Coordinates of C-alpha atoms in Angstrom, one line a residue:
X1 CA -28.2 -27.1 3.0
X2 CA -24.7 -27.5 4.6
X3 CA -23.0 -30.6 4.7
X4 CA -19.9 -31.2 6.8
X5 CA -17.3 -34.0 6.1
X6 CA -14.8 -35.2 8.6
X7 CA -12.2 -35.9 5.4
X8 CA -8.4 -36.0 5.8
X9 CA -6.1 -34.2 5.6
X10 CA -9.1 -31.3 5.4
X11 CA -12.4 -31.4 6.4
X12 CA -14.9 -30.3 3.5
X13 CA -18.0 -28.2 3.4
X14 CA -20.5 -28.7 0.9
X15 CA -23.0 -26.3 0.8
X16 CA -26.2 -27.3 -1.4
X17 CA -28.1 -24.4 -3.3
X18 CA -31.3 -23.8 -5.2
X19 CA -31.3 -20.1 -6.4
X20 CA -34.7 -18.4 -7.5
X21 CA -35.9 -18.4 -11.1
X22 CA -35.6 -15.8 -13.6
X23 CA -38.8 -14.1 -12.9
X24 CA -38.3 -13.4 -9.5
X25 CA -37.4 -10.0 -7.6
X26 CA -33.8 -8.8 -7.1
X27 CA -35.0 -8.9 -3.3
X28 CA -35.0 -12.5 -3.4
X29 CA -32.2 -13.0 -5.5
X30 CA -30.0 -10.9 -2.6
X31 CA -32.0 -12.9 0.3
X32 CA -30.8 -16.0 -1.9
X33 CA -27.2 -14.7 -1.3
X34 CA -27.2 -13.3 2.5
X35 CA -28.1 -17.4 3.4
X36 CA -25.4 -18.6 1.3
X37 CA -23.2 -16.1 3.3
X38 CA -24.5 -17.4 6.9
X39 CA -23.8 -21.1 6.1
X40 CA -20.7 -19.7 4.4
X41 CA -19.6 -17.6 8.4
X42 CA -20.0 -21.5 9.8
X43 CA -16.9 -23.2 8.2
X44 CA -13.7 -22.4 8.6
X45 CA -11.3 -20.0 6.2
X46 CA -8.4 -23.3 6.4
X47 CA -11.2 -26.1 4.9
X48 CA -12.3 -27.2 1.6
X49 CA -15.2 -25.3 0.9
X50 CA -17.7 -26.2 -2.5
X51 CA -21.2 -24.2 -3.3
X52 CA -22.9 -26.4 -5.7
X53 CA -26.6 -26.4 -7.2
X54 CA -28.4 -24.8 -9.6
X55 CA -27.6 -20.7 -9.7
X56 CA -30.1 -19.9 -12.6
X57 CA -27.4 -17.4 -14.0
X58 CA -24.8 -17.3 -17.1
X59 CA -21.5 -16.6 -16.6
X60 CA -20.5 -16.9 -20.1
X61 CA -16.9 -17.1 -22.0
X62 CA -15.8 -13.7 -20.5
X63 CA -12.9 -14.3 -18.6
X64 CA -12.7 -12.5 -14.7
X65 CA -9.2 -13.4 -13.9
X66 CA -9.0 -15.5 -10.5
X67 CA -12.9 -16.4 -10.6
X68 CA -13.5 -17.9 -14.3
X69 CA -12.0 -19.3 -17.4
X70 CA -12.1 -19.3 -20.6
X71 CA -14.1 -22.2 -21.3
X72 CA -17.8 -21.0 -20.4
X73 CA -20.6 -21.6 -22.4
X74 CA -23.0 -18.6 -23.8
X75 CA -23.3 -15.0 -23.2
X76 CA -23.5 -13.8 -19.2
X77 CA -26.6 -12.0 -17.9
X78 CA -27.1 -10.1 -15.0
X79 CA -27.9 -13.0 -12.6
X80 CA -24.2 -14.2 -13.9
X81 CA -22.5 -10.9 -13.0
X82 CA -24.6 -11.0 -9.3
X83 CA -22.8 -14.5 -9.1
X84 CA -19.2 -13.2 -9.8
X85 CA -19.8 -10.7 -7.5
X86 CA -20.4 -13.3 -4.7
X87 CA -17.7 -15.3 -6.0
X88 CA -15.2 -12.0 -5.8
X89 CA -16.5 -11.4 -2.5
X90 CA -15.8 -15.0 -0.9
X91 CA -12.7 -16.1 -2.6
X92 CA -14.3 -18.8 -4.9
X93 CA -14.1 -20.0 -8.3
X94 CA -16.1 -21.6 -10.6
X95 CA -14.6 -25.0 -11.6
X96 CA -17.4 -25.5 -14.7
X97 CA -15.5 -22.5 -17.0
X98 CA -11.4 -24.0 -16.0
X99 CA -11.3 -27.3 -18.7
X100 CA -11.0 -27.0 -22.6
X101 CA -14.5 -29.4 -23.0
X102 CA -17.0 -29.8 -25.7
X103 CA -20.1 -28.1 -25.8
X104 CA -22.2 -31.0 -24.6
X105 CA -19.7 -31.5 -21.7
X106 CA -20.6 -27.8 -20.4
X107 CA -24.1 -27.5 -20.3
X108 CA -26.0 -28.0 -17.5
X109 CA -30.0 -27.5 -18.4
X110 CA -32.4 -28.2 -21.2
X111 CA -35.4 -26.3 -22.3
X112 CA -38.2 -27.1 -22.6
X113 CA -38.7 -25.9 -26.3
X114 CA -34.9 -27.8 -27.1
X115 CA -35.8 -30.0 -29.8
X116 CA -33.5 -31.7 -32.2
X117 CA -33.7 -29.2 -35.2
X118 CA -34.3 -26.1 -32.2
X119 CA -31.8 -26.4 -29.6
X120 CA -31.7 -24.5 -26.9
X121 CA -29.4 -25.7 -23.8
X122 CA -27.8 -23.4 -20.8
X123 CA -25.1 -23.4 -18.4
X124 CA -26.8 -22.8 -15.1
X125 CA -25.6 -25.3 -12.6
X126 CA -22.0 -24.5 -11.0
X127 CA -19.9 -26.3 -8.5
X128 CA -17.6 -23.1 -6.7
X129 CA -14.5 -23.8 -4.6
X130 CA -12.0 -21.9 -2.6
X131 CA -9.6 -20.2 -4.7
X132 CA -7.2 -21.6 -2.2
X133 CA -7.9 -24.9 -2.9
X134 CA -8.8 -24.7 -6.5
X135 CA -5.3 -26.4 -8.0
X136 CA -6.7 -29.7 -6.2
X137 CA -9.9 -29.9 -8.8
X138 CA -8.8 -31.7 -11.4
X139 CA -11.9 -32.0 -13.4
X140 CA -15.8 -30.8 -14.0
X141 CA -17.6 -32.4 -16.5
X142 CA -21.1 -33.0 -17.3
X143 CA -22.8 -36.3 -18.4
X144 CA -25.7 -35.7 -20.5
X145 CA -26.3 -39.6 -20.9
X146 CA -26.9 -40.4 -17.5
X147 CA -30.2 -41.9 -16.6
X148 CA -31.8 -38.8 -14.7
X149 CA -35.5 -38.4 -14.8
X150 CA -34.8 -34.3 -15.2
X151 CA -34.2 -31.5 -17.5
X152 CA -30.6 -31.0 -15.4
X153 CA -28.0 -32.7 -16.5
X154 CA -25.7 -34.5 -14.2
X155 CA -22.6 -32.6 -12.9
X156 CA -20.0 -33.9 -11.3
X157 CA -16.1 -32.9 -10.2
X158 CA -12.9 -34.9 -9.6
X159 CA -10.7 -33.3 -6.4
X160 CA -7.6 -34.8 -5.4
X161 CA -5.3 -33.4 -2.5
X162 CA -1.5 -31.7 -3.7
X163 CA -0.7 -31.0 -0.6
X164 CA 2.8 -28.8 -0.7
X165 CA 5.7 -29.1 1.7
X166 CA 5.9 -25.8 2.7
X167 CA 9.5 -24.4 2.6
X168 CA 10.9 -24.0 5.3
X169 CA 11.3 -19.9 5.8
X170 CA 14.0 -18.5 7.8
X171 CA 12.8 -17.6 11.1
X172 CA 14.3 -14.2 12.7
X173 CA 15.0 -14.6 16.2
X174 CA 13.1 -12.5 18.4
X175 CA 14.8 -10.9 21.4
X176 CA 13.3 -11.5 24.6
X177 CA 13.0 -7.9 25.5
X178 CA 10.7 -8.6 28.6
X179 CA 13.5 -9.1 30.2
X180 CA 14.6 -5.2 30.1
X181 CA 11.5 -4.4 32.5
X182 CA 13.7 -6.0 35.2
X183 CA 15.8 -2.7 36.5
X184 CA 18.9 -4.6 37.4
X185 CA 18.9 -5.7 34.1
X186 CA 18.4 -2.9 32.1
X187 CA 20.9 -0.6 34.2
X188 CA 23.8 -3.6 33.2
X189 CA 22.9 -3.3 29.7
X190 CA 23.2 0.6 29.5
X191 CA 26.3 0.1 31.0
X192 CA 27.7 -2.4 28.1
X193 CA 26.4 -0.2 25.7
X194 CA 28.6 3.0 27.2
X195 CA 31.2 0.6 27.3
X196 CA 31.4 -0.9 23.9
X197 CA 30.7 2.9 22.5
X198 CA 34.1 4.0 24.1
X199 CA 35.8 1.9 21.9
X200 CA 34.2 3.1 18.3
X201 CA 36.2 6.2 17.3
X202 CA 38.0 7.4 14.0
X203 CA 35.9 6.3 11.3
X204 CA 33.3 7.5 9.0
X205 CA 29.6 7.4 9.7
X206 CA 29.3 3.8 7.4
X207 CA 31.5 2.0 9.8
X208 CA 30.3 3.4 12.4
X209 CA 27.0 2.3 11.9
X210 CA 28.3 -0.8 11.3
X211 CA 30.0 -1.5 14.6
X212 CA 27.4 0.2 16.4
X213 CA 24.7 -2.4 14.9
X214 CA 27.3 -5.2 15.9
X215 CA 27.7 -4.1 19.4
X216 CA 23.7 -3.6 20.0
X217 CA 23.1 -6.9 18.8
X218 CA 25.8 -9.1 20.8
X219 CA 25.2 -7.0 23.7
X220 CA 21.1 -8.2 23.5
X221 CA 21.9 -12.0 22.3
X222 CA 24.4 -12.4 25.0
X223 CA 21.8 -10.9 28.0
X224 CA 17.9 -11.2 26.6
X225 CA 18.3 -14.4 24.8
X226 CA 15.6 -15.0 22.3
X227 CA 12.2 -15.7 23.1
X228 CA 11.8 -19.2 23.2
X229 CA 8.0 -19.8 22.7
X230 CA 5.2 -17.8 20.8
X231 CA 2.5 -16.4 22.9
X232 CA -1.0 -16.3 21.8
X233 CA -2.0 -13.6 24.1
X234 CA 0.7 -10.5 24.8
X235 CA -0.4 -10.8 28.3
X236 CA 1.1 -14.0 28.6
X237 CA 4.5 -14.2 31.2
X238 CA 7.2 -16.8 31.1
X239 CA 6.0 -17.5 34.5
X240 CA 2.9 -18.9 33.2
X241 CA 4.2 -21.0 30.5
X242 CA 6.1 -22.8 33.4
X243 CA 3.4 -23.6 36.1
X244 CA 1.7 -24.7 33.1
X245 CA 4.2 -27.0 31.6
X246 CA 4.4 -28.3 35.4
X247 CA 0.9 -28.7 35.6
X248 CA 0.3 -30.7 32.2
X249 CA 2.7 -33.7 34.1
X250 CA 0.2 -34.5 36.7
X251 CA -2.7 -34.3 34.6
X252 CA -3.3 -37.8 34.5
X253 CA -0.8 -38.8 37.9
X254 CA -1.8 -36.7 41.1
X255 CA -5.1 -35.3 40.4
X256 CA -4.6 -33.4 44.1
X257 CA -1.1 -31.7 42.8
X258 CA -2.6 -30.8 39.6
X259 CA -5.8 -29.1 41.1
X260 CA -3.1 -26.8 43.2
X261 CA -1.2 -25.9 40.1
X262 CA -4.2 -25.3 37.8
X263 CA -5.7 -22.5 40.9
X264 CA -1.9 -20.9 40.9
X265 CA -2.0 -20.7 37.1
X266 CA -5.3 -19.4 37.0
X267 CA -4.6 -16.8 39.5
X268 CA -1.2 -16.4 37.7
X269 CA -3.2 -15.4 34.6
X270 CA -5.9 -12.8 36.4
X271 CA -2.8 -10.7 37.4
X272 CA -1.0 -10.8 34.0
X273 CA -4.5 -9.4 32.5
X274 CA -5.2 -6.8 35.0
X275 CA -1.3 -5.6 34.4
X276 CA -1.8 -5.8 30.9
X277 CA -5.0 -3.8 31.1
X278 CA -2.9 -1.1 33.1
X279 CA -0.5 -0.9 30.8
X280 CA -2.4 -0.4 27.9
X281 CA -4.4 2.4 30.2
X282 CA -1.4 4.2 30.6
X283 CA -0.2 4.0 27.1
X284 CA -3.8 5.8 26.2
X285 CA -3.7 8.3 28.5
X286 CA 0.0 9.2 26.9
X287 CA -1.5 9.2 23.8
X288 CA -4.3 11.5 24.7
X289 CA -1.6 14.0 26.4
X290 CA 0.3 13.9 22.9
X291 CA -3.0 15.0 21.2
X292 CA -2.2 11.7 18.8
X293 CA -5.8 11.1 18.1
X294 CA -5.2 8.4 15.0
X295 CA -2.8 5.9 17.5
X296 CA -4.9 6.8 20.5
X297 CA -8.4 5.3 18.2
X298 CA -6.2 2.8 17.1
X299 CA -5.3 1.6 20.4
X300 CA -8.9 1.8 22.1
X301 CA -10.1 -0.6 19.1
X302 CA -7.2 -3.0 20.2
X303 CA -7.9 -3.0 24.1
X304 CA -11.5 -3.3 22.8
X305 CA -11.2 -6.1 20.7
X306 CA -13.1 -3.8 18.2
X307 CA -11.4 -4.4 14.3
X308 CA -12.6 -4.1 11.3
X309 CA -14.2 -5.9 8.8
X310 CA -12.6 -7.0 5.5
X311 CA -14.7 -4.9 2.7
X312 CA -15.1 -7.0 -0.7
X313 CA -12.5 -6.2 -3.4
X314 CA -14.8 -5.3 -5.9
X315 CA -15.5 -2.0 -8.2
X316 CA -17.8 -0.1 -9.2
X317 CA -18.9 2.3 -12.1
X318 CA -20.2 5.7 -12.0
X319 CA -23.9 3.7 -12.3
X320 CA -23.2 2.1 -9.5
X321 CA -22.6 -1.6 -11.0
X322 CA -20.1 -4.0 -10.4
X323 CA -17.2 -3.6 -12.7
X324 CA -15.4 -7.4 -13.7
X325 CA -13.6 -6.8 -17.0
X326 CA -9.8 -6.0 -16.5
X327 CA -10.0 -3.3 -19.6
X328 CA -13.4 -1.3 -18.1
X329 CA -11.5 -1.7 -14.4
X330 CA -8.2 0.2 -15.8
X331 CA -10.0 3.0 -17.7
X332 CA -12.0 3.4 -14.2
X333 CA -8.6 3.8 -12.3
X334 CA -7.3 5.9 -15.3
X335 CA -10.2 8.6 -15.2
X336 CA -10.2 8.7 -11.1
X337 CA -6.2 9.4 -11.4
X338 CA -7.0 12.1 -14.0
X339 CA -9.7 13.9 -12.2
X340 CA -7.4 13.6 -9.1
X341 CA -4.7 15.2 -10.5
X342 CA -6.1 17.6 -12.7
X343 CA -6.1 21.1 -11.6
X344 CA -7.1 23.8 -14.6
X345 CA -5.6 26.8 -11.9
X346 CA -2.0 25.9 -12.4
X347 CA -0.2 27.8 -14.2
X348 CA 1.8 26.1 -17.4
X349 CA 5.1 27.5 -16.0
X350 CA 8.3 25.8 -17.2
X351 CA 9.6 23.0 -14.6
X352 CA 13.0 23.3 -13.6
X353 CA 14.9 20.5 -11.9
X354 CA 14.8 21.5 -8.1
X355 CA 18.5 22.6 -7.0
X356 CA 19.5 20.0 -4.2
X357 CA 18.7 21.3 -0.4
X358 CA 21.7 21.6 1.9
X359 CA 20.4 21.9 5.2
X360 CA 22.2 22.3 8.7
X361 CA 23.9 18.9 10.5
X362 CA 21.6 16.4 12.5
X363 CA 21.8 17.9 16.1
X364 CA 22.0 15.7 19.8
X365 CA 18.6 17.1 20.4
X366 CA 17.2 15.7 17.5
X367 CA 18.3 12.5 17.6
X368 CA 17.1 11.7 21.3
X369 CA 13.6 13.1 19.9
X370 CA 13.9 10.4 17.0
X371 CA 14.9 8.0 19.6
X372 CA 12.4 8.4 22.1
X373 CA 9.5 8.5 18.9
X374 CA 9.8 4.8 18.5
X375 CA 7.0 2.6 19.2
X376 CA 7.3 -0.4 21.0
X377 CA 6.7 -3.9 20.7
X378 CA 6.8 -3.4 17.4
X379 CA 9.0 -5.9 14.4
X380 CA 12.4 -5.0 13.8
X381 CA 13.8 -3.7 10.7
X382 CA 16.6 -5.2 8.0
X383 CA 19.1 -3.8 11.2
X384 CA 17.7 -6.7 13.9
X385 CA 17.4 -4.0 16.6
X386 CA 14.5 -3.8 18.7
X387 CA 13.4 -0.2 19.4
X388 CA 13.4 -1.0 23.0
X389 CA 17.3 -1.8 22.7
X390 CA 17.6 1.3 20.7
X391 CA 16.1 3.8 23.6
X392 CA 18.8 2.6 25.8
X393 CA 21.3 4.7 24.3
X394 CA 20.8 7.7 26.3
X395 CA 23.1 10.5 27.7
X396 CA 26.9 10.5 26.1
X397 CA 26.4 7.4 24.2
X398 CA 24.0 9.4 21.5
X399 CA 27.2 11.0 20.5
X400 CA 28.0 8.4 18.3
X401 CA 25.2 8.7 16.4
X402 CA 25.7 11.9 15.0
X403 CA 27.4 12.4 11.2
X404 CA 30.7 12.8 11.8
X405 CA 32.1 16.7 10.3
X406 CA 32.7 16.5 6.4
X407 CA 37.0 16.2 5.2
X408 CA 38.4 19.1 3.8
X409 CA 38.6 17.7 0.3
X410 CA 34.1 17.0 0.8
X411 CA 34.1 21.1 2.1
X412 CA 35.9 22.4 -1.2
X413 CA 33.4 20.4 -3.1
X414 CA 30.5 21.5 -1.7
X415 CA 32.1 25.0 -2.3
X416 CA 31.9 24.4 -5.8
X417 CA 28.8 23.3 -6.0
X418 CA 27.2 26.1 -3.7
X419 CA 28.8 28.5 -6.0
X420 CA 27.4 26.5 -9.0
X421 CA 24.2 26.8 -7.4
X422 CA 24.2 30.4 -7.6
X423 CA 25.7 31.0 -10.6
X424 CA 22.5 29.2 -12.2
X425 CA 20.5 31.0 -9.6
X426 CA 21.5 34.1 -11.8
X427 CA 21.0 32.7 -15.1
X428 CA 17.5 32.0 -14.3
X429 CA 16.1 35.2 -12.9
X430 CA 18.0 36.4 -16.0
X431 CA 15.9 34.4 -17.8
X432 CA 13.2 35.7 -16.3
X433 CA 13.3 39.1 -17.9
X434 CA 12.6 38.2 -21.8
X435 CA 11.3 40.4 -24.6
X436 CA 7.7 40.8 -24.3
X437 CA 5.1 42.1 -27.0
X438 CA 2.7 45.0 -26.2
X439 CA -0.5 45.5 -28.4
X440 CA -0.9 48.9 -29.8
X441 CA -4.8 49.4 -30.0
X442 CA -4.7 52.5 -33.1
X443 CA -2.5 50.7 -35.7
X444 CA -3.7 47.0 -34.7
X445 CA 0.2 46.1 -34.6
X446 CA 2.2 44.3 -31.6
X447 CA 5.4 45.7 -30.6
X448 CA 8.3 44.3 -28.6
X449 CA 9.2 46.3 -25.4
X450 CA 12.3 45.5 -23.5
X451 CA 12.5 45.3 -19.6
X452 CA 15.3 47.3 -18.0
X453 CA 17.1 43.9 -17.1
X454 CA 21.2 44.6 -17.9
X455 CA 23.1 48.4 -18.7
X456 CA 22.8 52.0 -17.5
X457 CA 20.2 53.0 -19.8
X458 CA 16.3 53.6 -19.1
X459 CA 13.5 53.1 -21.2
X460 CA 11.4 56.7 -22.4
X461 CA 8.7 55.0 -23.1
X462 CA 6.7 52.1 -25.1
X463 CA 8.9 51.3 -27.9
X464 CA 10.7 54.0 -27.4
X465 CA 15.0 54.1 -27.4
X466 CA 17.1 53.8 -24.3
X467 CA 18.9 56.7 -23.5
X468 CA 22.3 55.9 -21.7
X469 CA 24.5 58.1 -19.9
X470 CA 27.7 56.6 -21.6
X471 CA 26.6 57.5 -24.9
X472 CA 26.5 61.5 -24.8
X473 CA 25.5 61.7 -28.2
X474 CA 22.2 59.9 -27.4
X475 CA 19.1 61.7 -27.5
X476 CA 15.6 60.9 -25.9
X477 CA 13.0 60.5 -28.1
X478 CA 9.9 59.8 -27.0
X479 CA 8.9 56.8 -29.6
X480 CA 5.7 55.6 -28.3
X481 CA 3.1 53.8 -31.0
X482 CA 0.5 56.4 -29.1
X483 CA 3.0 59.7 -30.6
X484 CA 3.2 58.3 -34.0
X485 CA 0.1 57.4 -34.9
X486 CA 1.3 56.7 -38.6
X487 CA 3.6 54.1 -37.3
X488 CA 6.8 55.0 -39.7
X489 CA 9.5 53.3 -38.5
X490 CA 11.9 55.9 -36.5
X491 CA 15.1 54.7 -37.1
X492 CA 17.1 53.7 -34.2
X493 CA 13.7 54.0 -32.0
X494 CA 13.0 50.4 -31.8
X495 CA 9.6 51.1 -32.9
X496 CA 9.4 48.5 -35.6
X497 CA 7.0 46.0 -35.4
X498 CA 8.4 42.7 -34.4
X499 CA 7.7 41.2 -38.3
X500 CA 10.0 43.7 -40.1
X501 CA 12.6 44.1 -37.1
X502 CA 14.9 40.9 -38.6
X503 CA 17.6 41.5 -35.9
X504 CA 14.5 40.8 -32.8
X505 CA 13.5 37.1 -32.1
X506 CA 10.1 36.5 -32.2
X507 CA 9.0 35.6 -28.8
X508 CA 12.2 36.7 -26.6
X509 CA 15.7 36.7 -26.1
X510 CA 18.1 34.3 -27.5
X511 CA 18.9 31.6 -25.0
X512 CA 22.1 29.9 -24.5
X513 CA 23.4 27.0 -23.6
X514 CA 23.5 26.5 -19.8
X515 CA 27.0 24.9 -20.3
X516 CA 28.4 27.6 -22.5
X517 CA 27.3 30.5 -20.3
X518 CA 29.0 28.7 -17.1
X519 CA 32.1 28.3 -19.0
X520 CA 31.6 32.2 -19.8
X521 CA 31.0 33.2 -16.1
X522 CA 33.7 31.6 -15.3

């Protein structure tokens, strides 16, 4: 039952509910719900709404932050999570579980086995409000020693309006950029903006910017003017707004007059739609031609009046139930982030701090294409600049826009840095080539094999000694672990197993400090 009250300063909704006994189907209990929701789709999002009557379901003590307390009485059962759910799904919040009361002020039903040495008393009957308007309940209490020929006990709730004074928020101006369909208008406002361009020169791209954003935004507030009423409807023309004000003064005078205008401002408003519909025609069709398939959806849904539903805020686990405790909610977001990022294919590589990308100057060509990429009709950003004042620049003017050429002393840095760059770039791949062990299946043993990374020498084979051409005393010898099946230790070979060779680290070469091998390159 849905009860509507013509209160001030809000009007209030109280919806009356009797929900099925525990030994009912699930079927009902949802069908219970579903005509809760279609009274619910009949008020209004701005009034006081309250759901109140007997739910047949236990919330409990557990606290669901924004829908309960911590002052519930018993244990919750499934009909009590079904009932949070709703309550996620709507907005409300149950008023019974937000005051510190006594146990007797909290519950709502008696058995009919309570008996004073056997009691046995529930909290079944709620009274749910917006969550909006939630701070104006002041209290919920029951009164078990009212005269009421039933096993309920009277429940009742205290509301008084706080109505805030809404600070008053700092409203941006909107430029009336309408105006710029007008070509007279626009062709003047290119021609200030080539103007007031000549006159920026000589300074880095900061104050460039800087004067750049001054000059677009006196140039627009001294010729577009702000808007100076919000339309409803973005098919709405200035046009209108007038033959309507002038209509509105002989509503009540010259009944004749006021016919005329209310025919010119109906035909008025049959040619802004059917311009409005062309425009938004053409602004598909470009988006097809572009292949833009997500802003060309996006735009049919608008010109359709086709949006989409809100879907309830409320999680689930991998059994498919309704998830209300903040600790089960995070360890649900923690194992989806893990699985997500988890990939047992990547290698376990070290990670080295990416070197920083110098790429090639912003060119003309690029910055028209940015230019010309903006949407329009859309908000401004922290600048104040319409795109639509932005795509004016055109032709010489975007000269301006590009970074200006880096001063000598910025060049002899970069220099450094570049040859920083590869200087570390070296160090790396010389990293690269460590010391790596080779297993020698007939004695069981590993051995450490060096990669022909620095010197004149070459390698004669596994374990075996370098032979350089420097050293003409040198002599190859061919020290594989296959040719000495004994494994003695030829001396000088290298064929020593990586325990006994003292002077040989155990799993590569010795690295050094980054910072003491620049200083030694340098």
């Amino acid at each position: 039952m849905l009860i509507q009250l013509e209160a001030r300063p809000l009007k209030i909704n109280i919806i009356q509910v009797y929900a099925p006994t525990a030994d009912k189907s699930k079927e009902e209990v949802e069908e219970f719900y579903e005509d809760i929701k279609y009274l619910m789709n009949m008020t209004k999002h701005h009034e006081i709404t309250i759901v109140q009557g007997d739910f047949n379901a236990k919330v409990g003590q557990d606290i669901v932050p924004g829908i309960t307390g911590k002052h519930g009485l018993g244990e919750r059962n499934e009909r009590g999570s079904r009932m949070i759910q709703f309550c996620q799904e709507h907005n409300m919040k149950i008023t019974n579980t937000m005051f510190s009361l006594p146990p007797r002020r909290l519950y709502t039903w008696k058995s009919p086995q309570d008996r004073p040495t056997h009691i046995v008393r529930n909290q079944i009957d709620y009274i749910l409000i917006n969550k909006r308007y939630s701070s104006f309940v002041t209290k919920t209490s029951t009164y078990p020693g009212a005269d009421v020929p039933s096993d309920h006990v009277l429940l009742m709730t205290k509301l008084q309006t706080k109505l805030r004074t809404n600070m008053k928020k700092k409203i941006r101006k909107r430029m009336n950029v309408e105006k710029l369909d007008e070509p007279s208008i626009k062709t003047e406002i290119k021609a200030l903006i080539g103007q007031e361009f000549s006159k920026i020169e000589g300074m880095d791209s900061e104050s460039i910017w800087k004067s750049v954003k001054q000059s677009l935004k006196s140039i627009a507030d001294n010729n577009l003017g702000s808007n100076p009423r919000k339309r409803k409807n973005e098919w709405m023309t200035t046009e209108i707004l007038g033959l309507m004000e002038e209509r509105r003064k002989y509503k009540n005078s010259n009944y004749e007059l006021y016919h005329e205008l209310n025919k010119e401002v109906q035909s008025a408003i049959r040619a802004a739609k059917n311009d409005n519909l062309n425009k938004q025609c053409q602004e598909i069709e470009r988006l097809q031609e572009l292949h833009d398939d997500f802003n060309l959806h996006k735009k049919i849904k608008e010109a359709a009046g086709i949006y989409r539903k809100s879907l309830p805020k409320v999680l689930y686990n991998s059994n498919n139930e309704a998830v209300f405790d903040i600790t089960e909610k995070k360890a649900i977001w923690q194992n989806y982030i893990t699985s997500l990022y988890t990939d047992e294919n990547r290698s376990n590589y070290d990670i080295r701090e990416p070197e920083p990308q110098v790429g090639t100057p912003i060119t003309k060509h690029e910055t028209e294409a940015a230019i010309k990429s903006l949407k329009m009709k859309k908000a401004c950003g922290p600048d104040e600049i319409p795109s639509e004042i932005l795509k004016l620049i055109e032709g010489d003017n975007i000269n301006i826009l590009e970074p200006q050429k880096p001063s000598k002393e910025e060049t002899i840095r970069e220099g450094k840095n570049r040859r920083l760059r590869a200087r570390r770039a070296r160090r790396a791949a010389a990293l690269e080539a460590r010391i790596f062990a080779t297993y020698n299946t007939i004695t069981g043993e590993f051995h450490l094999q060096r990669p022909i990374t620095r010197g004149r020498g070459a390698f004669t084979g596994t374990g075996g000694r370098r032979t350089g051409t420097n050293n003409p005393n040198a002599t190859a010898i061919q020290g594989s672990a296959a040719n000495n099946p004994n494994h003695q230790p030829i001396e000088g070979s290298g064929t020593e197993p990586a325990t006994n060779n003292p002077n040989l680290p155990p799993s590569g070469p010795e690295i050094r400090n980054p910072e003491e091998e620049d200083k030694a390159m340098n």
